[in-house]
mmCIF file with all atom_site columns, C-alpha atoms in Angstrom:
data_model
loop_
_atom_site.group_PDB
_atom_site.id
_atom_site.type_symbol
_atom_site.label_atom_id
_atom_site.label_alt_id
_atom_site.label_comp_id
_atom_site.label_asym_id
_atom_site.label_entity_id
_atom_site.label_seq_id
_atom_site.pdbx_PDB_ins_code
_atom_site.Cartn_x
_atom_site.Cartn_y
_atom_site.Cartn_z
_atom_site.occupancy
_atom_site.B_iso_or_equiv
_atom_site.pdbx_formal_charge
_atom_site.auth_seq_id
_atom_site.auth_comp_id
_atom_site.auth_asym_id
_atom_site.auth_atom_id
_atom_site.pdbx_PDB_model_num
ATOM 1  C CA . MET I 1 1  ? -5.653  -11.927 -3.602  1.00 0.00 ? 175 MET I CA 1
ATOM 2  C CA . ASN I 1 2  ? -4.700  -15.458 -2.213  1.00 0.00 ? 176 ASN I CA 1
ATOM 3  C CA . PHE I 1 3  ? -3.948  -14.799 1.334   1.00 0.00 ? 177 PHE I CA 1
ATOM 4  C CA . LYS I 1 4  ? -2.551  -18.136 1.935   1.00 0.00 ? 178 LYS I CA 1
ATOM 5  C CA . ALA I 1 5  ? -0.036  -17.883 -0.458  1.00 0.00 ? 179 ALA I CA 1
ATOM 6  C CA . LEU I 1 6  ? 0.811   -14.340 0.673   1.00 0.00 ? 180 LEU I CA 1
ATOM 7  C CA . ALA I 1 7  ? 0.984   -15.381 4.240   1.00 0.00 ? 181 ALA I CA 1
ATOM 8  C CA . ASP I 1 8  ? 3.337   -18.430 2.821   1.00 0.00 ? 182 ASP I CA 1
ATOM 9  C CA . GLN I 1 9  ? 5.694   -15.983 0.861   1.00 0.00 ? 183 GLN I CA 1
ATOM 10 C CA . LEU I 1 10 ? 5.706   -13.432 4.211   1.00 0.00 ? 184 LEU I CA 1
ATOM 11 C CA . GLY I 1 11 ? 6.562   -16.618 6.311   1.00 0.00 ? 185 GLY I CA 1
ATOM 12 C CA . ILE I 1 12 ? 3.548   -15.699 9.168   1.00 0.00 ? 186 ILE I CA 1
ATOM 13 C CA . ALA I 1 13 ? 0.579   -17.543 9.740   1.00 0.00 ? 187 ALA I CA 1
ATOM 14 C CA . ARG I 1 14 ? -2.653  -16.867 7.530   1.00 0.00 ? 188 ARG I CA 1
ATOM 15 C CA . SER I 1 15 ? -4.268  -15.463 10.606  1.00 0.00 ? 189 SER I CA 1
ATOM 16 C CA . ARG I 1 16 ? -1.828  -12.813 11.075  1.00 0.00 ? 190 ARG I CA 1
ATOM 17 C CA . LEU I 1 17 ? -3.362  -10.982 7.631   1.00 0.00 ? 191 LEU I CA 1
ATOM 18 C CA . THR I 1 18 ? -6.224  -9.012  8.010   1.00 0.00 ? 192 THR I CA 1
ATOM 19 C CA . PHE I 1 19 ? -7.853  -6.140  6.608   1.00 0.00 ? 193 PHE I CA 1
ATOM 20 C CA . ALA I 1 20 ? -7.336  -2.981  8.651   1.00 0.00 ? 194 ALA I CA 1
ATOM 21 C CA . SER I 1 21 ? -10.615 -2.095  10.682  1.00 0.00 ? 195 SER I CA 1
ATOM 22 C CA . GLU I 1 22 ? -12.248 1.731   9.905   1.00 0.00 ? 196 GLU I CA 1
ATOM 23 C CA . ASP I 1 23 ? -10.825 2.967   13.095  1.00 0.00 ? 197 ASP I CA 1
ATOM 24 C CA . GLU I 1 24 ? -7.268  1.699   12.102  1.00 0.00 ? 198 GLU I CA 1
ATOM 25 C CA . LEU I 1 25 ? -7.391  3.128   8.456   1.00 0.00 ? 199 LEU I CA 1
ATOM 26 C CA . GLU I 1 26 ? -8.593  6.630   10.030  1.00 0.00 ? 200 GLU I CA 1
ATOM 27 C CA . ASP I 1 27 ? -5.808  6.418   12.786  1.00 0.00 ? 201 ASP I CA 1
ATOM 28 C CA . LEU I 1 28 ? -2.940  5.062   10.379  1.00 0.00 ? 202 LEU I CA 1
ATOM 29 C CA . LEU I 1 29 ? -3.475  6.820   7.287   1.00 0.00 ? 203 LEU I CA 1
ATOM 30 C CA . GLY I 1 30 ? -6.396  9.209   8.063   1.00 0.00 ? 204 GLY I CA 1
ATOM 31 C CA . VAL I 1 31 ? -8.724  7.690   5.410   1.00 0.00 ? 205 VAL I CA 1
ATOM 32 C CA . VAL I 1 32 ? -12.020 5.769   5.408   1.00 0.00 ? 206 VAL I CA 1
ATOM 33 C CA . SER I 1 33 ? -12.879 2.504   3.469   1.00 0.00 ? 207 SER I CA 1
ATOM 34 C CA . GLY I 1 34 ? -13.047 3.388   -0.283  1.00 0.00 ? 208 GLY I CA 1
ATOM 35 C CA . MET I 1 35 ? -10.340 5.839   0.017   1.00 0.00 ? 209 MET I CA 1
ATOM 36 C CA . VAL I 1 36 ? -7.149  3.833   0.582   1.00 0.00 ? 210 VAL I CA 1
ATOM 37 C CA . THR I 1 37 ? -4.239  4.773   -1.277  1.00 0.00 ? 211 THR I CA 1
ATOM 38 C CA . PRO I 1 38 ? -0.451  4.808   -1.021  1.00 0.00 ? 212 PRO I CA 1
ATOM 39 C CA . LEU I 1 39 ? -0.531  8.467   -1.214  1.00 0.00 ? 213 LEU I CA 1
ATOM 40 C CA . ALA I 1 40 ? -2.007  8.670   2.469   1.00 0.00 ? 214 ALA I CA 1
ATOM 41 C CA . LEU I 1 41 ? 1.062   7.197   3.578   1.00 0.00 ? 215 LEU I CA 1
ATOM 42 C CA . MET I 1 42 ? 2.300   10.422  4.268   1.00 0.00 ? 216 MET I CA 1
ATOM 43 C CA . HIS I 1 43 ? -0.181  10.087  7.107   1.00 0.00 ? 217 HIS I CA 1
ATOM 44 C CA . ASP I 1 44 ? 1.652   7.183   8.789   1.00 0.00 ? 218 ASP I CA 1
ATOM 45 C CA . GLY I 1 45 ? 4.126   9.428   10.930  1.00 0.00 ? 219 GLY I CA 1
ATOM 46 C CA . LYS I 1 46 ? 5.403   6.297   12.764  1.00 0.00 ? 220 LYS I CA 1
ATOM 47 C CA . HIS I 1 47 ? 5.837   3.920   9.965   1.00 0.00 ? 221 HIS I CA 1
ATOM 48 C CA . GLU I 1 48 ? 3.419   1.167   10.987  1.00 0.00 ? 222 GLU I CA 1
ATOM 49 C CA . VAL I 1 49 ? 2.153   0.088   7.453   1.00 0.00 ? 223 VAL I CA 1
ATOM 50 C CA . GLN I 1 50 ? 4.293   -2.422  5.499   1.00 0.00 ? 224 GLN I CA 1
ATOM 51 C CA . VAL I 1 51 ? 4.209   -1.559  1.719   1.00 0.00 ? 225 VAL I CA 1
ATOM 52 C CA . LEU I 1 52 ? 3.629   -4.761  -0.200  1.00 0.00 ? 226 LEU I CA 1
ATOM 53 C CA . LEU I 1 53 ? 3.744   -4.291  -4.320  1.00 0.00 ? 227 LEU I CA 1
ATOM 54 C CA . ASN I 1 54 ? 3.000   -7.413  -6.784  1.00 0.00 ? 228 ASN I CA 1
ATOM 55 C CA . ARG I 1 55 ? 5.947   -7.796  -8.575  1.00 0.00 ? 229 ARG I CA 1
ATOM 56 C CA . ASP I 1 56 ? 3.820   -7.319  -12.220 1.00 0.00 ? 230 ASP I CA 1
ATOM 57 C CA . LEU I 1 57 ? 3.287   -3.649  -11.375 1.00 0.00 ? 231 LEU I CA 1
ATOM 58 C CA . HIS I 1 58 ? 6.268   -2.341  -13.079 1.00 0.00 ? 232 HIS I CA 1
ATOM 59 C CA . THR I 1 59 ? 5.048   -3.827  -16.547 1.00 0.00 ? 233 THR I CA 1
ATOM 60 C CA . LEU I 1 60 ? 1.795   -1.407  -16.405 1.00 0.00 ? 234 LEU I CA 1
ATOM 61 C CA . PRO I 1 61 ? 2.122   2.058   -18.174 1.00 0.00 ? 235 PRO I CA 1
ATOM 62 C CA . GLU I 1 62 ? 0.490   3.662   -15.719 1.00 0.00 ? 236 GLU I CA 1
ATOM 63 C CA . ILE I 1 63 ? -0.450  3.282   -11.466 1.00 0.00 ? 237 ILE I CA 1
ATOM 64 C CA . SER I 1 64 ? -3.516  5.150   -10.540 1.00 0.00 ? 238 SER I CA 1
ATOM 65 C CA . ALA I 1 65 ? -3.878  6.241   -7.101  1.00 0.00 ? 239 ALA I CA 1
ATOM 66 C CA . HIS I 1 66 ? -6.156  8.651   -5.252  1.00 0.00 ? 240 HIS I CA 1
ATOM 67 C CA . PRO I 1 67 ? -4.319  11.921  -4.070  1.00 0.00 ? 241 PRO I CA 1
ATOM 68 C CA . ASN I 1 68 ? -6.275  11.551  -0.395  1.00 0.00 ? 242 ASN I CA 1
ATOM 69 C CA . ILE I 1 69 ? -9.415  11.978  -1.845  1.00 0.00 ? 243 ILE I CA 1
ATOM 70 C CA . ASN I 1 70 ? -11.690 9.244   -3.715  1.00 0.00 ? 244 ASN I CA 1
ATOM 71 C CA . THR I 1 71 ? -13.061 12.086  -6.357  1.00 0.00 ? 245 THR I CA 1
ATOM 72 C CA . ALA I 1 72 ? -9.678  12.496  -7.663  1.00 0.00 ? 246 ALA I CA 1
ATOM 73 C CA . THR I 1 73 ? -7.083  10.117  -9.183  1.00 0.00 ? 247 THR I CA 1
ATOM 74 C CA . VAL I 1 74 ? -3.328  10.963  -9.900  1.00 0.00 ? 248 VAL I CA 1
ATOM 75 C CA . LEU I 1 75 ? -1.354  8.565   -12.759 1.00 0.00 ? 249 LEU I CA 1
ATOM 76 C CA . MET I 1 76 ? 2.288   7.534   -12.157 1.00 0.00 ? 250 MET I CA 1
ATOM 77 C CA . SER I 1 77 ? 4.766   5.381   -13.629 1.00 0.00 ? 251 SER I CA 1
ATOM 78 C CA . TYR I 1 78 ? 6.072   2.440   -11.320 1.00 0.00 ? 252 TYR I CA 1
ATOM 79 C CA . GLY I 1 79 ? 9.014   4.380   -11.155 1.00 0.00 ? 253 GLY I CA 1
ATOM 80 C CA . ASP I 1 80 ? 7.523   7.241   -9.699  1.00 0.00 ? 254 ASP I CA 1
ATOM 81 C CA . LEU I 1 81 ? 5.650   5.462   -7.006  1.00 0.00 ? 255 LEU I CA 1
ATOM 82 C CA . LEU I 1 82 ? 8.826   4.255   -5.924  1.00 0.00 ? 256 LEU I CA 1
ATOM 83 C CA . LYS I 1 83 ? 10.068  7.690   -5.683  1.00 0.00 ? 257 LYS I CA 1
ATOM 84 C CA . VAL I 1 84 ? 6.827   8.898   -3.659  1.00 0.00 ? 258 VAL I CA 1
ATOM 85 C CA . LEU I 1 85 ? 7.108   5.770   -1.495  1.00 0.00 ? 259 LEU I CA 1
ATOM 86 C CA . ARG I 1 86 ? 10.668  6.020   -0.501  1.00 0.00 ? 260 ARG I CA 1
ATOM 87 C CA . ALA I 1 87 ? 10.082  10.056  0.020   1.00 0.00 ? 261 ALA I CA 1
ATOM 88 C CA . MET I 1 88 ? 7.921   8.933   2.498   1.00 0.00 ? 262 MET I CA 1
ATOM 89 C CA . ARG I 1 89 ? 10.393  6.837   4.077   1.00 0.00 ? 263 ARG I CA 1
ATOM 90 C CA . HIS I 1 90 ? 8.449   3.542   3.029   1.00 0.00 ? 264 HIS I CA 1
ATOM 91 C CA . GLU I 1 91 ? 10.649  0.942   1.410   1.00 0.00 ? 265 GLU I CA 1
ATOM 92 C CA . PRO I 1 92 ? 7.942   -1.301  -0.325  1.00 0.00 ? 266 PRO I CA 1
ATOM 93 C CA . MET I 1 93 ? 8.491   -5.175  -0.232  1.00 0.00 ? 267 MET I CA 1
ATOM 94 C CA . VAL I 1 94 ? 7.762   -6.715  -3.721  1.00 0.00 ? 268 VAL I CA 1
ATOM 95 C CA . ILE I 1 95 ? 5.802   -9.875  -3.662  1.00 0.00 ? 269 ILE I CA 1
ATOM 96 C CA . GLY I 1 96 ? 4.096   -12.146 -6.034  1.00 0.00 ? 270 GLY I CA 1
#
């Protein structure tokens, strides 16, 4: 990930882009490092997380995600991922 390019695209300072701490992951998404998944957004009741999707994801035949546990994987289409995100009231920003 090119964080400088991402910051430029978002119109923010590079210093504002950081990885979430273990505590933030737990508080916002109810997961720990290594278990981060778009499906954990169901725990973001205050909608504090902004979802960013790479514009090339729609070209993949399937997208894999952990179902809130890292010992299993769910496969879905890009369209289904969008449906799930929107059902959780998270409108993604497409970047790339």
